[in-house]
């Protein structure tokens, strides 16, 4: 970390400080220094941008831009800040996308929702939001949501008109004389859900892919600001219901950090059990959906059957199978009045998985069609992981050792035995196989956590009826925090900002991995054939919930 501080010290800064073991936090005085700082950091090995998070301080008439930059190889991270004017004419800063391709979509999102113009961006355009929000910048504090929602019918018509205008424009440009055309994959498609891919083709060969996202955009970051710190979990968990507990863990950690509260060991191990149960439920959808994209629906039905057992675990604890609200700031929401009965439900789910594993390996993982279609197709290298910030299973399928549970342990992961689960080739087949391997790892982590819980309870060191939750203050001090978890699809990062005596978040940035995994679809699919789209798309394990938020 000292070399990073040396680089930052060469520039005019308001402060440079250690934030966490793997983070340095600094604020630049001059926005003109940004590119030079980023160039020097990249030369030092900080090659990845996790996300870009603006905060609108309307009373101070400024936008504060937060850059979260990561050295994935050496586990060194930089939280870099810089202020820019709030008025739209001067609300601009240099784009870091030419240096950090992983920043591309994140800068577009900041432009679309806050009005920050990134000079030098290769294709600055509105992104994520629908046409009725263009030029209105809905995450600014003075945006009038009620007034906007009065014009619902006009807004829907504007969206429809834009789609048809786009279609007609393509007809004019390409005509019908040659083999070039633009095909629309989606916006509703059985293999992908609510996303549109504009596929530019020459015959069967793909020349370019333009993802059109935002069809289920819910402005979750704004919804959080309308709720108190506990009620906000009902918005946070809606990032994606396939892995429901982990977003709540991430958010709760940020609130606890600002409040200066430490949860109990019992709650930490409970978060491991709930988090890994959510990961398994999500992975079962991913691994089954992969085969579904090839038209092999049988395996999808198998995985949905197994998933029901793990949803039983969540329901037995929280009363809900999907929107569980099972984690909140201060620990986990509910006591365990009969921990042995709940552990029995968990063991039933584990036994179900173990019983189908041999058939999964023989019938599906060794499936000759899957091997023929997927092996050697759509390879990502370790360099691609750093360049585009491919995260979680996608990165580990390319042999990259990255996992927030190990790199920056949280909950009780630092007390458990685990190692990076990786594959080597980085192809489509490995992006399937890595999911299978990670389900087995999650089972092992649940067993370890259950053992620790049982030992603590039987020794009288843990009370399952009282230790689930500590008392949290209703008002938080002015502050901010950045927390990360290893979500089912990779790193989830949240940046929480609070004002003095706050009863609700002032700003919450939600960053999840499907944004970057969608951004690389063009890289992944160029030069491939139309028949490769379902398979390659399915191998990226993209979720529209965290993509659109």
Coordinates of C-alpha atoms in Angstrom, one line a residue:
X1 CA 0.0 0.0 0.0
X2 CA 2.9 2.3 0.5
X3 CA 3.7 2.6 -3.2
X4 CA 0.1 3.6 -3.8
X5 CA 0.4 6.3 -1.2
X6 CA 3.6 7.5 -2.7
X7 CA 1.8 8.0 -6.0
X8 CA -1.1 9.9 -4.4
X9 CA 1.4 12.1 -2.5
X10 CA 2.7 13.4 -5.8
X11 CA -0.6 15.3 -6.3
X12 CA -2.5 18.0 -4.5
X13 CA -4.8 16.1 -2.1
X14 CA -7.1 17.1 0.7
X15 CA -6.2 13.8 2.5
X16 CA -4.7 10.4 2.1
X17 CA -5.6 7.8 4.7
X18 CA -5.8 4.1 5.3
X19 CA -9.5 3.0 5.1
X20 CA -9.4 -0.7 5.6
X21 CA -6.6 -3.3 5.4
X22 CA -6.9 -3.5 1.6
X23 CA -8.1 0.1 0.9
X24 CA -6.5 3.5 0.7
X25 CA -8.8 6.5 0.6
X26 CA -7.8 9.9 -0.9
X27 CA -9.4 13.1 -2.2
X28 CA -8.0 15.1 -5.0
X29 CA -8.2 18.9 -4.8
X30 CA -8.1 19.4 -8.6
X31 CA -10.2 17.4 -11.0
X32 CA -7.5 18.1 -13.7
X33 CA -5.2 15.7 -11.9
X34 CA -7.5 12.7 -12.2
X35 CA -6.1 11.2 -15.5
X36 CA -2.5 11.5 -14.3
X37 CA -3.3 9.9 -11.0
X38 CA -5.2 7.0 -12.8
X39 CA -2.3 6.5 -15.2
X40 CA 0.2 6.2 -12.4
X41 CA -2.0 3.9 -10.4
X42 CA -2.5 1.7 -13.5
X43 CA 1.3 1.5 -14.0
X44 CA 1.6 0.4 -10.4
X45 CA -0.9 -2.5 -11.0
X46 CA -4.3 -0.9 -10.1
X47 CA -5.8 -1.9 -13.4
X48 CA -9.5 -2.2 -12.6
X49 CA -12.4 0.1 -12.0
X50 CA -15.1 -1.5 -9.8
X51 CA -17.6 1.4 -10.2
X52 CA -18.1 5.1 -10.3
X53 CA -20.4 6.6 -7.6
X54 CA -21.5 10.3 -7.7
X55 CA -23.1 11.9 -4.6
X56 CA -25.2 15.0 -5.1
X57 CA -24.5 17.5 -2.2
X58 CA -27.1 19.9 -3.3
X59 CA -26.7 22.3 -0.3
X60 CA -23.0 22.6 -1.1
X61 CA -23.7 23.0 -4.8
X62 CA -21.3 20.2 -5.8
X63 CA -21.2 16.6 -7.1
X64 CA -18.6 14.4 -5.4
X65 CA -17.4 11.6 -7.7
X66 CA -16.1 8.4 -6.0
X67 CA -13.9 6.1 -8.0
X68 CA -13.4 2.5 -6.6
X69 CA -10.2 1.2 -8.3
X70 CA -8.8 -2.3 -7.6
X71 CA -5.6 -4.2 -8.0
X72 CA -7.2 -7.7 -8.3
X73 CA -3.9 -9.5 -8.3
X74 CA -2.2 -8.0 -5.2
X75 CA -5.5 -7.1 -3.3
X76 CA -4.8 -3.4 -3.1
X77 CA -7.7 -1.0 -3.6
X78 CA -8.0 2.8 -4.0
X79 CA -11.1 4.9 -3.0
X80 CA -10.5 8.1 -5.0
X81 CA -12.6 11.2 -4.6
X82 CA -12.9 14.5 -6.5
X83 CA -15.5 17.3 -6.4
X84 CA -17.0 18.9 -9.6
X85 CA -19.5 21.8 -10.0
X86 CA -23.1 20.8 -9.8
X87 CA -24.5 23.1 -12.4
X88 CA -25.1 21.2 -15.6
X89 CA -23.0 23.4 -17.8
X90 CA -19.8 22.8 -15.8
X91 CA -20.7 19.3 -14.4
X92 CA -17.9 17.5 -16.2
X93 CA -14.7 15.6 -15.7
X94 CA -12.3 13.6 -17.8
X95 CA -13.3 10.0 -18.7
X96 CA -11.1 7.2 -17.3
X97 CA -12.7 4.7 -19.8
X98 CA -9.8 5.0 -22.3
X99 CA -7.5 3.9 -19.5
X100 CA -9.9 1.6 -17.7
X101 CA -12.4 -0.1 -20.1
X102 CA -14.1 -1.5 -17.0
X103 CA -15.3 2.0 -16.2
X104 CA -17.3 2.4 -19.4
X105 CA -20.9 1.5 -18.3
X106 CA -20.4 3.0 -14.9
X107 CA -19.6 6.4 -16.3
X108 CA -22.6 6.1 -18.6
X109 CA -24.8 5.4 -15.7
X110 CA -23.4 8.4 -13.7
X111 CA -24.0 10.6 -16.8
X112 CA -27.6 9.4 -17.3
X113 CA -28.7 9.6 -13.6
X114 CA -26.7 12.6 -12.3
X115 CA -25.8 14.5 -15.4
X116 CA -22.0 14.2 -15.0
X117 CA -20.4 14.6 -18.5
X118 CA -17.2 12.5 -19.0
X119 CA -15.0 14.3 -21.4
X120 CA -13.2 11.9 -23.8
X121 CA -15.6 9.0 -23.2
X122 CA -15.6 6.9 -26.5
X123 CA -19.5 6.9 -26.7
X124 CA -21.1 9.1 -24.1
X125 CA -24.9 8.4 -24.3
X126 CA -27.9 7.9 -22.2
X127 CA -27.9 4.5 -20.6
X128 CA -30.0 2.3 -18.4
X129 CA -32.8 4.9 -18.0
X130 CA -35.7 5.0 -20.4
X131 CA -36.3 7.8 -22.9
X132 CA -38.7 9.7 -20.6
X133 CA -35.8 10.4 -18.2
X134 CA -33.4 11.6 -20.8
X135 CA -31.9 15.0 -19.7
X136 CA -33.7 14.9 -16.4
X137 CA -31.1 13.1 -14.3
X138 CA -33.4 11.3 -11.8
X139 CA -30.9 10.7 -9.0
X140 CA -30.2 14.4 -8.5
X141 CA -31.8 15.6 -5.2
X142 CA -34.0 18.2 -6.9
X143 CA -35.6 15.7 -9.4
X144 CA -39.4 15.8 -8.9
X145 CA -40.5 12.1 -9.0
X146 CA -44.2 12.9 -8.3
X147 CA -44.4 15.4 -11.2
X148 CA -42.7 12.9 -13.5
X149 CA -45.0 10.1 -12.7
X150 CA -48.1 12.2 -13.5
X151 CA -47.2 11.8 -17.2
X152 CA -47.1 8.0 -17.2
X153 CA -49.0 7.4 -20.5
X154 CA -46.9 10.0 -22.4
X155 CA -43.7 8.4 -21.0
X156 CA -44.7 4.9 -22.2
X157 CA -45.6 6.3 -25.6
X158 CA -42.2 8.0 -25.8
X159 CA -40.5 4.7 -25.2
X160 CA -42.5 2.9 -27.8
X161 CA -41.9 5.6 -30.4
X162 CA -38.2 5.5 -29.9
X163 CA -38.1 1.7 -30.5
X164 CA -40.0 2.0 -33.8
X165 CA -37.9 5.0 -34.9
X166 CA -34.8 2.8 -34.2
X167 CA -36.3 0.0 -36.3
X168 CA -37.1 2.3 -39.2
X169 CA -33.6 3.9 -39.1
X170 CA -32.0 0.4 -39.4
X171 CA -34.3 -0.3 -42.4
X172 CA -33.2 2.9 -44.1
X173 CA -29.5 2.3 -43.5
X174 CA -29.3 -1.4 -44.5
X175 CA -32.2 -2.0 -46.8
X176 CA -32.8 -5.5 -48.2
X177 CA -30.3 -5.9 -51.0
X178 CA -27.3 -7.2 -49.0
X179 CA -26.7 -9.8 -46.2
X180 CA -26.3 -7.2 -43.5
X181 CA -29.1 -6.7 -41.0
X182 CA -29.9 -5.8 -37.4
X183 CA -31.7 -8.4 -35.4
X184 CA -33.4 -7.7 -32.0
X185 CA -32.8 -10.4 -29.4
X186 CA -35.5 -9.5 -26.9
X187 CA -36.5 -7.4 -25.1
X188 CA -38.3 -10.5 -23.9
X189 CA -36.6 -13.8 -24.7
X190 CA -36.8 -17.2 -22.9
X191 CA -33.0 -17.5 -22.7
X192 CA -32.3 -14.1 -21.2
X193 CA -35.4 -12.3 -19.8
X194 CA -35.9 -8.6 -20.2
X195 CA -32.9 -7.4 -22.2
X196 CA -32.6 -6.4 -25.8
X197 CA -29.5 -7.1 -27.8
X198 CA -29.2 -5.3 -31.0
X199 CA -27.3 -7.8 -33.1
X200 CA -25.6 -6.5 -36.2
X201 CA -25.0 -9.4 -38.5
X202 CA -23.6 -10.2 -42.0
X203 CA -25.4 -13.3 -42.8
X204 CA -24.9 -15.7 -39.9
X205 CA -21.8 -13.9 -38.6
X206 CA -22.1 -11.4 -35.8
X207 CA -20.3 -8.1 -36.4
X208 CA -21.4 -6.1 -33.3
X209 CA -23.6 -6.4 -30.3
X210 CA -25.2 -3.4 -28.6
X211 CA -27.0 -4.3 -25.3
X212 CA -30.1 -2.3 -24.5
X213 CA -30.8 -2.6 -20.8
X214 CA -33.1 -1.0 -18.2
X215 CA -36.4 -2.7 -19.0
X216 CA -36.8 -3.6 -15.3
X217 CA -35.1 -0.5 -13.9
X218 CA -36.7 0.4 -10.6
X219 CA -34.4 3.2 -9.4
X220 CA -33.6 1.1 -6.3
X221 CA -30.9 3.6 -5.2
X222 CA -33.6 6.2 -4.9
X223 CA -36.1 3.9 -3.3
X224 CA -33.6 3.2 -0.5
X225 CA -33.4 7.0 0.3
X226 CA -37.2 7.0 0.9
X227 CA -37.0 4.4 3.7
X228 CA -35.4 4.3 7.1
X229 CA -32.2 2.2 7.7
X230 CA -34.1 -1.0 8.6
X231 CA -36.9 -0.6 6.0
X232 CA -34.3 -0.1 3.3
X233 CA -33.5 -3.8 3.2
X234 CA -36.9 -4.4 1.4
X235 CA -35.5 -2.4 -1.5
X236 CA -31.9 -3.7 -1.2
X237 CA -32.9 -7.3 -1.4
X238 CA -34.8 -6.7 -4.6
X239 CA -31.5 -6.3 -6.5
X240 CA -32.0 -9.9 -7.4
X241 CA -34.1 -12.5 -5.6
X242 CA -32.1 -15.5 -6.9
X243 CA -29.5 -14.7 -4.3
X244 CA -31.5 -12.8 -1.8
X245 CA -29.5 -12.8 1.5
X246 CA -26.1 -11.5 0.3
X247 CA -27.2 -8.0 -0.8
X248 CA -28.8 -7.5 2.7
X249 CA -25.5 -8.6 4.3
X250 CA -23.6 -6.1 2.2
X251 CA -25.9 -3.2 3.0
X252 CA -26.1 -4.1 6.7
X253 CA -22.4 -4.1 7.0
X254 CA -22.3 -0.5 5.7
X255 CA -24.9 0.7 8.2
X256 CA -23.1 -1.1 11.1
X257 CA -19.8 0.5 10.1
X258 CA -21.1 4.0 10.2
X259 CA -23.0 3.2 13.5
X260 CA -19.8 1.8 15.0
X261 CA -21.5 -1.5 15.9
X262 CA -20.1 -5.0 16.0
X263 CA -22.5 -7.9 15.6
X264 CA -22.3 -11.1 17.6
X265 CA -20.4 -14.2 16.6
X266 CA -23.7 -16.1 16.4
X267 CA -25.0 -13.5 13.9
X268 CA -21.8 -13.7 11.9
X269 CA -22.1 -17.5 11.4
X270 CA -25.8 -17.2 10.7
X271 CA -25.0 -14.8 7.9
X272 CA -22.6 -17.4 6.4
X273 CA -25.3 -20.0 6.5
X274 CA -28.0 -17.7 5.0
X275 CA -25.5 -16.2 2.5
X276 CA -24.4 -19.6 1.2
X277 CA -27.9 -20.9 1.0
X278 CA -28.8 -18.0 -1.2
X279 CA -25.7 -18.6 -3.3
X280 CA -26.7 -22.2 -3.8
X281 CA -30.3 -21.3 -4.8
X282 CA -28.9 -18.8 -7.3
X283 CA -26.3 -21.2 -8.7
X284 CA -28.9 -23.9 -9.2
X285 CA -30.8 -21.5 -11.5
X286 CA -27.5 -20.6 -13.3
X287 CA -26.4 -24.1 -14.0
X288 CA -29.8 -25.3 -15.0
X289 CA -30.4 -22.2 -17.1
X290 CA -27.2 -22.8 -19.0
X291 CA -28.6 -26.0 -20.3
X292 CA -31.9 -24.4 -20.9
X293 CA -30.3 -22.0 -23.4
X294 CA -29.2 -25.1 -25.4
X295 CA -32.8 -26.4 -25.4
X296 CA -32.1 -29.1 -22.8
X297 CA -34.9 -28.3 -20.4
X298 CA -34.6 -31.5 -18.4
X299 CA -31.6 -30.4 -16.3
X300 CA -33.3 -27.0 -15.6
X301 CA -36.2 -29.0 -14.1
X302 CA -33.8 -31.1 -12.0
X303 CA -32.1 -28.0 -10.6
X304 CA -35.4 -26.3 -9.8
X305 CA -36.4 -29.4 -7.9
X306 CA -33.2 -29.3 -5.8
X307 CA -33.5 -25.5 -5.3
X308 CA -36.9 -26.0 -3.6
X309 CA -35.1 -27.8 -0.7
X310 CA -32.8 -24.8 -0.2
X311 CA -35.8 -22.4 -0.4
X312 CA -37.4 -24.5 2.3
X313 CA -34.4 -23.6 4.5
X314 CA -35.0 -19.9 3.9
X315 CA -38.7 -20.2 4.5
X316 CA -38.3 -22.2 7.6
X317 CA -36.1 -19.4 9.0
X318 CA -37.8 -16.3 7.7
X319 CA -41.3 -17.3 6.7
X320 CA -40.6 -16.4 3.0
X321 CA -39.0 -18.3 0.2
X322 CA -37.9 -15.4 -2.0
X323 CA -38.3 -12.0 -0.4
X324 CA -36.9 -13.2 2.9
X325 CA -35.9 -9.9 4.7
X326 CA -33.8 -12.3 6.8
X327 CA -30.8 -10.0 7.4
X328 CA -30.8 -6.5 8.8
X329 CA -28.4 -4.0 10.4
X330 CA -27.4 -5.4 13.7
X331 CA -27.3 -9.1 12.7
X332 CA -30.0 -11.4 11.4
X333 CA -33.7 -10.7 11.8
X334 CA -35.1 -13.8 13.6
X335 CA -34.0 -15.9 16.6
X336 CA -33.5 -19.6 16.4
X337 CA -36.0 -21.0 18.8
X338 CA -35.4 -24.6 17.7
X339 CA -32.0 -24.6 16.1
X340 CA -31.9 -28.4 15.8
X341 CA -35.1 -28.5 13.7
X342 CA -33.6 -25.8 11.4
X343 CA -30.4 -27.7 11.0
X344 CA -32.4 -30.7 10.1
X345 CA -34.0 -28.8 7.3
X346 CA -30.5 -27.7 6.1
X347 CA -29.3 -31.3 6.2
X348 CA -32.3 -32.4 4.2
X349 CA -31.4 -29.9 1.5
X350 CA -27.7 -31.0 1.5
X351 CA -28.7 -34.7 1.3
X352 CA -30.9 -33.9 -1.7
X353 CA -27.9 -32.3 -3.5
X354 CA -25.6 -35.1 -2.6
X355 CA -28.1 -37.6 -4.0
X356 CA -28.3 -36.1 -7.4
X357 CA -24.6 -35.2 -7.8
X358 CA -23.5 -38.5 -9.5
X359 CA -26.3 -38.2 -12.1
X360 CA -25.5 -34.5 -12.7
X361 CA -21.8 -35.4 -13.4
X362 CA -22.6 -38.4 -15.6
X363 CA -25.5 -37.0 -17.6
X364 CA -24.9 -33.3 -17.8
X365 CA -21.3 -32.3 -17.0
X366 CA -20.0 -35.0 -19.3
X367 CA -22.7 -34.4 -21.8
X368 CA -21.1 -34.8 -25.3
X369 CA -23.3 -32.1 -26.8
X370 CA -22.3 -29.6 -24.1
X371 CA -18.6 -30.5 -24.6
X372 CA -18.8 -30.2 -28.3
X373 CA -20.7 -26.9 -28.2
X374 CA -19.0 -25.2 -25.2
X375 CA -15.4 -26.4 -24.9
X376 CA -13.0 -23.9 -26.3
X377 CA -15.7 -21.4 -27.1
X378 CA -15.8 -17.8 -25.8
X379 CA -12.5 -17.8 -23.9
X380 CA -11.6 -15.0 -21.4
X381 CA -8.0 -14.6 -20.3
X382 CA -6.7 -13.4 -16.9
X383 CA -5.9 -10.1 -18.7
X384 CA -9.5 -9.8 -19.8
X385 CA -10.6 -10.3 -16.2
X386 CA -8.6 -7.2 -15.2
X387 CA -9.4 -5.1 -18.2
X388 CA -13.2 -5.5 -18.1
X389 CA -13.5 -6.5 -14.4
X390 CA -15.1 -9.9 -14.9
X391 CA -16.0 -11.0 -11.4
X392 CA -16.9 -14.0 -9.3
X393 CA -17.4 -17.3 -11.1
X394 CA -16.7 -15.7 -14.5
X395 CA -13.2 -14.6 -13.3
X396 CA -12.5 -17.8 -11.4
X397 CA -13.4 -19.9 -14.5
X398 CA -10.4 -18.2 -16.2
X399 CA -8.1 -19.2 -13.3
X400 CA -8.2 -15.8 -11.6
X401 CA -7.9 -16.1 -7.8
X402 CA -10.4 -13.5 -6.6
X403 CA -13.1 -13.9 -4.0
X404 CA -14.2 -11.2 -1.5
X405 CA -14.8 -13.9 1.2
X406 CA -11.1 -14.5 1.1
X407 CA -9.6 -11.2 0.0
X408 CA -11.6 -9.1 2.4
X409 CA -13.3 -11.5 4.9
X410 CA -16.6 -10.5 6.4
X411 CA -19.3 -12.2 8.5
X412 CA -17.5 -15.3 9.9
X413 CA -15.6 -16.3 6.7
X414 CA -12.3 -15.5 8.2
X415 CA -12.9 -18.2 10.8
X416 CA -13.6 -20.9 8.2
X417 CA -11.4 -23.0 6.0
X418 CA -11.8 -22.2 2.3
X419 CA -9.7 -21.6 -0.8
X420 CA -10.2 -20.2 -4.3
X421 CA -12.3 -22.5 -6.5
X422 CA -11.0 -22.1 -10.0
X423 CA -10.9 -23.6 -13.5
X424 CA -8.2 -23.1 -16.1
X425 CA -9.4 -22.5 -19.6
X426 CA -11.9 -19.6 -19.2
X427 CA -14.1 -21.0 -21.9
X428 CA -17.9 -21.5 -21.9
X429 CA -17.6 -25.0 -20.5
X430 CA -15.6 -23.9 -17.5
X431 CA -18.1 -21.1 -16.8
X432 CA -20.6 -23.9 -16.4
X433 CA -18.3 -26.3 -14.4
X434 CA -17.2 -23.5 -12.0
X435 CA -20.8 -23.2 -10.8
X436 CA -21.0 -26.9 -10.0
X437 CA -17.7 -26.7 -8.0
X438 CA -18.9 -23.6 -6.1
X439 CA -22.1 -25.3 -5.0
X440 CA -20.0 -28.0 -3.4
X441 CA -17.9 -25.3 -1.7
X442 CA -21.0 -23.6 -0.4
X443 CA -22.2 -26.9 1.1
X444 CA -18.9 -27.3 2.9
X445 CA -19.0 -23.7 4.3
X446 CA -22.5 -24.3 5.6
X447 CA -21.4 -27.5 7.3
X448 CA -18.5 -25.6 8.9
X449 CA -20.7 -22.8 10.1
X450 CA -23.4 -25.1 11.5
X451 CA -20.7 -26.9 13.4
X452 CA -19.4 -23.7 14.9
X453 CA -23.0 -22.6 15.8
X454 CA -23.7 -25.9 17.4
X455 CA -20.5 -25.9 19.5
X456 CA -21.2 -22.3 20.6
X457 CA -24.7 -23.1 21.6
X458 CA -23.9 -26.3 23.5
X459 CA -21.0 -24.6 25.3
X460 CA -23.3 -21.8 26.4
X461 CA -21.3 -19.2 24.5
X462 CA -24.1 -18.4 22.1
X463 CA -27.8 -17.9 22.8
X464 CA -29.8 -18.6 19.6
X465 CA -32.8 -16.8 21.0
X466 CA -31.1 -13.6 21.9
X467 CA -27.7 -13.3 20.0
X468 CA -29.3 -12.9 16.6
X469 CA -29.6 -9.1 16.8
X470 CA -27.9 -6.2 18.6
X471 CA -29.6 -2.9 19.3
X472 CA -29.0 -0.3 16.5
X473 CA -29.4 3.4 16.9
X474 CA -32.4 5.0 15.1
X475 CA -30.2 7.9 14.0
X476 CA -26.8 7.6 12.4
X477 CA -24.0 10.2 12.4
X478 CA -22.6 11.9 9.3
X479 CA -20.4 9.4 7.5
X480 CA -19.9 7.0 4.7
X481 CA -18.8 3.5 4.2
X482 CA -17.9 1.1 1.4
X483 CA -18.6 -2.6 1.9
X484 CA -18.2 -5.6 -0.3
X485 CA -19.5 -9.2 -0.4
X486 CA -19.0 -12.1 -2.7
X487 CA -22.5 -12.3 -4.3
X488 CA -23.5 -15.4 -6.4
X489 CA -22.3 -13.6 -9.5
X490 CA -19.2 -11.9 -8.1
X491 CA -18.3 -8.8 -6.1
X492 CA -21.2 -6.7 -4.9
X493 CA -20.1 -3.2 -3.6
X494 CA -22.2 -0.7 -1.8
X495 CA -21.3 2.9 -1.0
X496 CA -23.4 4.4 1.8
X497 CA -23.5 8.1 2.6
X498 CA -25.3 9.5 5.7
X499 CA -26.0 13.0 7.0
X500 CA -25.9 14.1 10.6
X501 CA -28.6 12.5 12.8
X502 CA -29.8 10.6 9.7
X503 CA -32.9 8.4 9.9
X504 CA -32.4 7.2 6.3
X505 CA -29.6 6.9 3.7
X506 CA -28.6 10.1 1.9
X507 CA -27.0 8.1 -0.9
X508 CA -26.6 4.4 -1.6
X509 CA -24.7 3.2 -4.6
X510 CA -25.4 -0.4 -5.6
X511 CA -22.8 -2.0 -7.8
X512 CA -23.2 -5.6 -8.9
X513 CA -21.3 -7.7 -11.5
X514 CA -23.9 -8.2 -14.2
X515 CA -23.2 -4.6 -15.5
X516 CA -19.6 -5.6 -16.5
X517 CA -20.7 -9.1 -17.7
X518 CA -23.2 -7.5 -20.0
X519 CA -20.7 -4.9 -21.2
X520 CA -18.4 -7.6 -22.6
X521 CA -21.1 -9.3 -24.6
X522 CA -19.8 -7.4 -27.7
X523 CA -16.3 -8.7 -27.1
X524 CA -17.5 -12.2 -26.5
X525 CA -19.9 -12.5 -29.5
X526 CA -18.1 -10.6 -32.3
X527 CA -17.2 -13.0 -35.1
X528 CA -19.4 -15.8 -33.7
X529 CA -22.5 -17.1 -35.3
X530 CA -26.1 -16.4 -34.4
X531 CA -26.5 -19.9 -33.0
X532 CA -23.8 -19.1 -30.4
X533 CA -25.7 -16.3 -28.7
X534 CA -27.9 -18.4 -26.3
X535 CA -25.0 -20.5 -25.2
X536 CA -22.5 -17.7 -24.7
X537 CA -25.1 -15.4 -23.1
X538 CA -26.1 -18.2 -20.7
X539 CA -22.5 -18.8 -19.7
X540 CA -22.2 -15.2 -18.3
X541 CA -24.8 -15.9 -15.7
X542 CA -26.3 -12.4 -16.1
X543 CA -29.2 -11.3 -13.9
X544 CA -31.4 -8.5 -15.1
X545 CA -32.2 -7.7 -11.4
X546 CA -28.7 -6.5 -10.6
X547 CA -28.1 -5.3 -14.1
X548 CA -31.0 -2.8 -14.1
X549 CA -31.5 -2.3 -10.4

